[in-house]
Amino acid sequence: MSDTPGKQQNTAAFYGQAVASFAVAMAATAIGIYRLSADAWVRAFLAIAVLYLVTSAFTLSKVIRDRQESAGAAPSYAPYEKR
C-alpha cells in the first residue's frame, strides 16, 4: 500500500444513486408544484424559485470543491486510507 494520498473516486453505484435521487426529488417537486391548487403565477414563481435553488446549490458545491482542491486539503473521509 502506498502512503501517498490519491484522489478518491466514487463508485458507479454511488454516482447512479446520486443521479437517481436528484431526478426523483426534482420530479416530485415538479409534480407537487403542478398539482398545487393555486394560481398559475404562484406555481410559476415556485418553479423559478426551485430552479434558482438548484443552480445555486450546484454553484456552492463547485466553489467548496475548488477551494478544497486549491488548498491541497486532505479528504476528510478516506475509508481505505491506512493510518
GROMACS .gro file of N, CA, C and O in nm:
model
  332
    1MET      N    1   0.083  -0.118   0.000
    1MET     CA    2   0.000   0.000   0.000
    1MET      C    3   0.088   0.124   0.000
    1MET      O    4   0.187   0.131   0.067
    2SER      N    5   0.046   0.221  -0.071
    2SER     CA    6   0.120   0.346  -0.081
    2SER      C    7   0.068   0.445   0.022
    2SER      O    8  -0.052   0.450   0.051
    3ASP      N    9   0.157   0.524   0.077
    3ASP     CA   10   0.117   0.626   0.172
    3ASP      C   11   0.087   0.759   0.106
    3ASP      O   12   0.048   0.854   0.172
    4THR      N   13   0.103   0.768  -0.025
    4THR     CA   14   0.074   0.893  -0.094
    4THR      C   15  -0.076   0.907  -0.112
    4THR      O   16  -0.144   0.812  -0.147
    5PRO      N   17  -0.127   1.026  -0.082
    5PRO     CA   18  -0.271   1.045  -0.096
    5PRO      C   19  -0.311   1.047  -0.243
    5PRO      O   20  -0.250   1.115  -0.324
    6GLY      N   21  -0.411   0.972  -0.278
    6GLY     CA   22  -0.463   0.970  -0.414
    6GLY      C   23  -0.601   1.030  -0.417
    6GLY      O   24  -0.667   1.045  -0.314
    7LYS      N   25  -0.644   1.065  -0.533
    7LYS     CA   26  -0.777   1.123  -0.547
    7LYS      C   27  -0.881   1.012  -0.531
    7LYS      O   28  -0.875   0.910  -0.598
    8GLN      N   29  -0.975   1.033  -0.442
    8GLN     CA   30  -1.081   0.936  -0.418
    8GLN      C   31  -1.180   0.939  -0.534
    8GLN      O   32  -1.222   1.046  -0.577
    9GLN      N   33  -1.215   0.824  -0.585
    9GLN     CA   34  -1.313   0.813  -0.693
    9GLN      C   35  -1.440   0.749  -0.639
    9GLN      O   36  -1.435   0.655  -0.562
   10ASN      N   37  -1.553   0.803  -0.679
   10ASN     CA   38  -1.681   0.745  -0.640
   10ASN      C   39  -1.709   0.622  -0.723
   10ASN      O   40  -1.670   0.613  -0.839
   11THR      N   41  -1.782   0.528  -0.666
   11THR     CA   42  -1.820   0.409  -0.739
   11THR      C   43  -1.935   0.443  -0.834
   11THR      O   44  -2.004   0.543  -0.818
   12ALA      N   45  -1.956   0.356  -0.931
   12ALA     CA   46  -2.066   0.376  -1.026
   12ALA      C   47  -2.200   0.368  -0.956
   12ALA      O   48  -2.294   0.442  -0.990
   13ALA      N   49  -2.210   0.283  -0.855
   13ALA     CA   50  -2.336   0.269  -0.781
   13ALA      C   51  -2.368   0.398  -0.704
   13ALA      O   52  -2.483   0.442  -0.700
   14PHE      N   53  -2.267   0.458  -0.643
   14PHE     CA   54  -2.288   0.583  -0.569
   14PHE      C   55  -2.329   0.694  -0.665
   14PHE      O   56  -2.421   0.772  -0.637
   15TYR      N   57  -2.262   0.703  -0.779
   15TYR     CA   58  -2.297   0.803  -0.879
   15TYR      C   59  -2.440   0.782  -0.928
   15TYR      O   60  -2.519   0.877  -0.937
   16GLY      N   61  -2.476   0.658  -0.958
   16GLY     CA   62  -2.612   0.628  -1.003
   16GLY      C   63  -2.717   0.662  -0.900
   16GLY      O   64  -2.824   0.714  -0.932
   17GLN      N   65  -2.688   0.632  -0.774
   17GLN     CA   66  -2.780   0.664  -0.666
   17GLN      C   67  -2.798   0.814  -0.652
   17GLN      O   68  -2.909   0.862  -0.631
   18ALA      N   69  -2.690   0.889  -0.666
   18ALA     CA   70  -2.699   1.034  -0.655
   18ALA      C   71  -2.781   1.094  -0.769
   18ALA      O   72  -2.865   1.182  -0.747
   19VAL      N   73  -2.758   1.045  -0.889
   19VAL     CA   74  -2.835   1.093  -1.005
   19VAL      C   75  -2.982   1.056  -0.991
   19VAL      O   76  -3.071   1.140  -1.014
   20ALA      N   77  -3.010   0.932  -0.951
   20ALA     CA   78  -3.148   0.888  -0.935
   20ALA      C   79  -3.219   0.967  -0.825
   20ALA      O   80  -3.335   1.008  -0.841
   21SER      N   81  -3.150   0.992  -0.716
   21SER     CA   82  -3.208   1.068  -0.606
   21SER      C   83  -3.241   1.210  -0.650
   21SER      O   84  -3.349   1.263  -0.618
   22PHE      N   85  -3.149   1.272  -0.723
   22PHE     CA   86  -3.174   1.407  -0.774
   22PHE      C   87  -3.293   1.408  -0.869
   22PHE      O   88  -3.380   1.496  -0.860
   23ALA      N   89  -3.301   1.310  -0.958
   23ALA     CA   90  -3.411   1.304  -1.054
   23ALA      C   91  -3.545   1.284  -0.983
   23ALA      O   92  -3.645   1.350  -1.019
   24VAL      N   93  -3.549   1.197  -0.885
   24VAL     CA   94  -3.674   1.174  -0.811
   24VAL      C   95  -3.716   1.299  -0.735
   24VAL      O   96  -3.834   1.337  -0.736
   25ALA      N   97  -3.620   1.366  -0.672
   25ALA     CA   98  -3.652   1.488  -0.597
   25ALA      C   99  -3.705   1.598  -0.690
   25ALA      O  100  -3.803   1.666  -0.658
   26MET      N  101  -3.641   1.615  -0.804
   26MET     CA  102  -3.687   1.718  -0.898
   26MET      C  103  -3.825   1.683  -0.955
   26MET      O  104  -3.911   1.770  -0.969
   27ALA      N  105  -3.846   1.555  -0.988
   27ALA     CA  106  -3.976   1.512  -1.041
   27ALA      C  107  -4.087   1.531  -0.937
   27ALA      O  108  -4.196   1.580  -0.969
   28ALA      N  109  -4.060   1.492  -0.813
   28ALA     CA  110  -4.160   1.507  -0.707
   28ALA      C  111  -4.193   1.654  -0.684
   28ALA      O  112  -4.311   1.689  -0.665
   29THR      N  113  -4.093   1.738  -0.686
   29THR     CA  114  -4.116   1.882  -0.667
   29THR      C  115  -4.197   1.938  -0.784
   29THR      O  116  -4.291   2.017  -0.764
   30ALA      N  117  -4.161   1.899  -0.906
   30ALA     CA  118  -4.234   1.948  -1.024
   30ALA      C  119  -4.380   1.903  -1.021
   30ALA      O  120  -4.471   1.983  -1.049
   31ILE      N  121  -4.404   1.778  -0.985
   31ILE     CA  122  -4.541   1.727  -0.976
   31ILE      C  123  -4.617   1.801  -0.866
   31ILE      O  124  -4.734   1.838  -0.883
   32GLY      N  125  -4.552   1.823  -0.753
   32GLY     CA  126  -4.616   1.894  -0.643
   32GLY      C  127  -4.654   2.036  -0.681
   32GLY      O  128  -4.763   2.083  -0.647
   33ILE      N  129  -4.565   2.104  -0.751
   33ILE     CA  130  -4.595   2.241  -0.794
   33ILE      C  131  -4.707   2.240  -0.899
   33ILE      O  132  -4.798   2.322  -0.896
   34TYR      N  133  -4.702   2.144  -0.992
   34TYR     CA  134  -4.803   2.135  -1.098
   34TYR      C  135  -4.942   2.109  -1.039
   34TYR      O  136  -5.040   2.168  -1.082
   35ARG      N  137  -4.950   2.022  -0.939
   35ARG     CA  138  -5.079   1.984  -0.882
   35ARG      C  139  -5.125   2.076  -0.769
   35ARG      O  140  -5.232   2.056  -0.713
   36LEU      N  141  -5.047   2.177  -0.738
   36LEU     CA  142  -5.082   2.271  -0.633
   36LEU      C  143  -5.206   2.349  -0.674
   36LEU      O  144  -5.217   2.398  -0.787
   37SER      N  145  -5.301   2.359  -0.582
   37SER     CA  146  -5.424   2.435  -0.615
   37SER      C  147  -5.400   2.582  -0.585
   37SER      O  148  -5.440   2.635  -0.481
   38ALA      N  149  -5.332   2.646  -0.679
   38ALA     CA  150  -5.303   2.789  -0.668
   38ALA      C  151  -5.303   2.847  -0.808
   38ALA      O  152  -5.309   2.774  -0.908
   39ASP      N  153  -5.299   2.979  -0.815
   39ASP     CA  154  -5.296   3.046  -0.945
   39ASP      C  155  -5.168   3.007  -1.020
   39ASP      O  156  -5.068   2.965  -0.962
   40ALA      N  157  -5.175   3.026  -1.150
   40ALA     CA  158  -5.061   2.990  -1.235
   40ALA      C  159  -4.937   3.072  -1.200
   40ALA      O  160  -4.826   3.021  -1.203
   41TRP      N  161  -4.954   3.199  -1.164
   41TRP     CA  162  -4.838   3.282  -1.133
   41TRP      C  163  -4.769   3.236  -1.005
   41TRP      O  164  -4.647   3.246  -0.993
   42VAL      N  165  -4.845   3.180  -0.911
   42VAL     CA  166  -4.787   3.127  -0.788
   42VAL      C  167  -4.705   3.002  -0.820
   42VAL      O  168  -4.591   2.986  -0.773
   43ARG      N  169  -4.761   2.914  -0.901
   43ARG     CA  170  -4.688   2.793  -0.941
   43ARG      C  171  -4.563   2.829  -1.021
   43ARG      O  172  -4.457   2.768  -1.002
   44ALA      N  173  -4.573   2.927  -1.109
   44ALA     CA  174  -4.456   2.969  -1.186
   44ALA      C  175  -4.348   3.028  -1.095
   44ALA      O  176  -4.229   3.000  -1.112
   45PHE      N  177  -4.389   3.107  -0.997
   45PHE     CA  178  -4.293   3.163  -0.902
   45PHE      C  179  -4.221   3.053  -0.825
   45PHE      O  180  -4.099   3.056  -0.808
   46LEU      N  181  -4.296   2.954  -0.779
   46LEU     CA  182  -4.235   2.842  -0.707
   46LEU      C  183  -4.140   2.763  -0.795
   46LEU      O  184  -4.033   2.719  -0.750
   47ALA      N  185  -4.177   2.743  -0.921
   47ALA     CA  186  -4.090   2.669  -1.013
   47ALA      C  187  -3.959   2.744  -1.036
   47ALA      O  188  -3.851   2.683  -1.035
   48ILE      N  189  -3.968   2.875  -1.056
   48ILE     CA  190  -3.846   2.955  -1.074
   48ILE      C  191  -3.761   2.952  -0.948
   48ILE      O  192  -3.638   2.943  -0.953
   49ALA      N  193  -3.825   2.958  -0.831
   49ALA     CA  194  -3.752   2.953  -0.705
   49ALA      C  195  -3.679   2.821  -0.688
   49ALA      O  196  -3.564   2.817  -0.643
   50VAL      N  197  -3.742   2.711  -0.727
   50VAL     CA  198  -3.677   2.579  -0.718
   50VAL      C  199  -3.558   2.573  -0.814
   50VAL      O  200  -3.451   2.523  -0.777
   51LEU      N  201  -3.574   2.621  -0.935
   51LEU     CA  202  -3.463   2.620  -1.030
   51LEU      C  203  -3.347   2.706  -0.980
   51LEU      O  204  -3.230   2.668  -0.992
   52TYR      N  205  -3.377   2.820  -0.920
   52TYR     CA  206  -3.272   2.906  -0.865
   52TYR      C  207  -3.201   2.836  -0.749
   52TYR      O  208  -3.078   2.842  -0.737
   53LEU      N  209  -3.277   2.768  -0.665
   53LEU     CA  210  -3.218   2.695  -0.553
   53LEU      C  211  -3.126   2.584  -0.602
   53LEU      O  212  -3.016   2.566  -0.550
   54VAL      N  213  -3.167   2.511  -0.704
   54VAL     CA  214  -3.085   2.402  -0.758
   54VAL      C  215  -2.956   2.456  -0.819
   54VAL      O  216  -2.847   2.404  -0.792
   55THR      N  217  -2.966   2.561  -0.899
   55THR     CA  218  -2.845   2.614  -0.962
   55THR      C  219  -2.750   2.673  -0.859
   55THR      O  220  -2.628   2.656  -0.869
   56SER      N  221  -2.803   2.739  -0.756
   56SER     CA  222  -2.715   2.794  -0.653
   56SER      C  223  -2.652   2.683  -0.569
   56SER      O  224  -2.537   2.697  -0.524
   57ALA      N  225  -2.721   2.573  -0.549
   57ALA     CA  226  -2.663   2.459  -0.476
   57ALA      C  227  -2.548   2.397  -0.555
   57ALA      O  228  -2.443   2.362  -0.498
   58PHE      N  229  -2.566   2.383  -0.686
   58PHE     CA  230  -2.457   2.332  -0.771
   58PHE      C  231  -2.337   2.426  -0.768
   58PHE      O  232  -2.222   2.382  -0.758
   59THR      N  233  -2.363   2.555  -0.775
   59THR     CA  234  -2.254   2.653  -0.772
   59THR      C  235  -2.181   2.649  -0.639
   59THR      O  236  -2.057   2.650  -0.635
   60LEU      N  237  -2.255   2.641  -0.530
   60LEU     CA  238  -2.193   2.634  -0.398
   60LEU      C  239  -2.107   2.509  -0.382
   60LEU      O  240  -1.995   2.516  -0.332
   61SER      N  241  -2.156   2.396  -0.428
   61SER     CA  242  -2.077   2.273  -0.415
   61SER      C  243  -1.950   2.281  -0.500
   61SER      O  244  -1.844   2.233  -0.459
   62LYS      N  245  -1.958   2.344  -0.617
   62LYS     CA  246  -1.839   2.359  -0.701
   62LYS      C  247  -1.738   2.453  -0.636
   62LYS      O  248  -1.618   2.426  -0.637
   63VAL      N  249  -1.785   2.562  -0.576
   63VAL     CA  250  -1.695   2.657  -0.510
   63VAL      C  251  -1.625   2.590  -0.392
   63VAL      O  252  -1.504   2.606  -0.373
   64ILE      N  253  -1.699   2.515  -0.314
   64ILE     CA  254  -1.640   2.445  -0.200
   64ILE      C  255  -1.537   2.343  -0.247
   64ILE      O  256  -1.427   2.334  -0.193
   65ARG      N  257  -1.569   2.267  -0.351
   65ARG     CA  258  -1.475   2.169  -0.406
   65ARG      C  259  -1.349   2.236  -0.458
   65ARG      O  260  -1.237   2.191  -0.431
   66ASP      N  261  -1.366   2.344  -0.532
   66ASP     CA  262  -1.250   2.415  -0.586
   66ASP      C  263  -1.162   2.472  -0.476
   66ASP      O  264  -1.039   2.468  -0.486
   67ARG      N  265  -1.223   2.523  -0.371
   67ARG     CA  266  -1.145   2.578  -0.260
   67ARG      C  267  -1.066   2.467  -0.190
   67ARG      O  268  -0.950   2.485  -0.154
   68GLN      N  269  -1.127   2.352  -0.172
   68GLN     CA  270  -1.057   2.241  -0.107
   68GLN      C  271  -0.943   2.190  -0.194
   68GLN      O  272  -0.836   2.158  -0.143
   69GLU      N  273  -0.966   2.182  -0.324
   69GLU     CA  274  -0.860   2.134  -0.413
   69GLU      C  275  -0.744   2.233  -0.420
   69GLU      O  276  -0.629   2.193  -0.427
   70SER      N  277  -0.774   2.362  -0.419
   70SER     CA  278  -0.667   2.461  -0.428
   70SER      C  279  -0.587   2.469  -0.299
   70SER      O  280  -0.469   2.503  -0.300
   71ALA      N  281  -0.650   2.439  -0.187
   71ALA     CA  282  -0.581   2.444  -0.058
   71ALA      C  283  -0.498   2.318  -0.035
   71ALA      O  284  -0.418   2.313   0.057
   72GLY      N  285  -0.517   2.217  -0.118
   72GLY     CA  286  -0.443   2.092  -0.101
   72GLY      C  287  -0.485   2.017   0.023
   72GLY      O  288  -0.408   1.941   0.080
   73ALA      N  289  -0.608   2.039   0.065
   73ALA     CA  290  -0.658   1.975   0.186
   73ALA      C  291  -0.677   1.826   0.162
   73ALA      O  292  -0.720   1.783   0.055
   74ALA      N  293  -0.642   1.749   0.261
   74ALA     CA  294  -0.664   1.605   0.254
   74ALA      C  295  -0.814   1.579   0.265
   74ALA      O  296  -0.886   1.654   0.331
   75PRO      N  297  -0.862   1.474   0.203
   75PRO     CA  298  -1.005   1.445   0.213
   75PRO      C  299  -1.042   1.415   0.359
   75PRO      O  300  -0.967   1.351   0.432
   76SER      N  301  -1.156   1.466   0.400
   76SER     CA  302  -1.197   1.448   0.539
   76SER      C  303  -1.243   1.306   0.567
   76SER      O  304  -1.241   1.262   0.680
   77TYR      N  305  -1.283   1.233   0.464
   77TYR     CA  306  -1.329   1.096   0.482
   77TYR      C  307  -1.257   1.008   0.382
   77TYR      O  308  -1.276   1.020   0.262
   78ALA      N  309  -1.174   0.923   0.430
   78ALA     CA  310  -1.100   0.830   0.346
   78ALA      C  311  -1.105   0.692   0.410
   78ALA      O  312  -1.020   0.656   0.491
   79PRO      N  313  -1.209   0.613   0.378
   79PRO     CA  314  -1.229   0.486   0.449
   79PRO      C  315  -1.119   0.383   0.425
   79PRO      O  316  -1.100   0.296   0.507
   80TYR      N  317  -1.047   0.392   0.315
   80TYR     CA  318  -0.947   0.292   0.284
   80TYR      C  319  -0.804   0.341   0.308
   80TYR      O  320  -0.710   0.278   0.268
   81GLU      N  321  -0.794   0.455   0.373
   81GLU     CA  322  -0.662   0.512   0.397
   81GLU      C  323  -0.599   0.446   0.518
   81GLU      O  324  -0.661   0.433   0.624
   82LYS      N  325  -0.477   0.402   0.503
   82LYS     CA  326  -0.405   0.339   0.614
   82LYS      C  327  -0.343   0.449   0.699
   82LYS      O  328  -0.275   0.536   0.650
   83ARG      N  329  -0.368   0.442   0.828
   83ARG     CA  330  -0.316   0.546   0.919
   83ARG      C  331  -0.210   0.489   1.008
   83ARG      O  332  -0.200   0.384   1.044
   0.00000   0.00000   0.00000
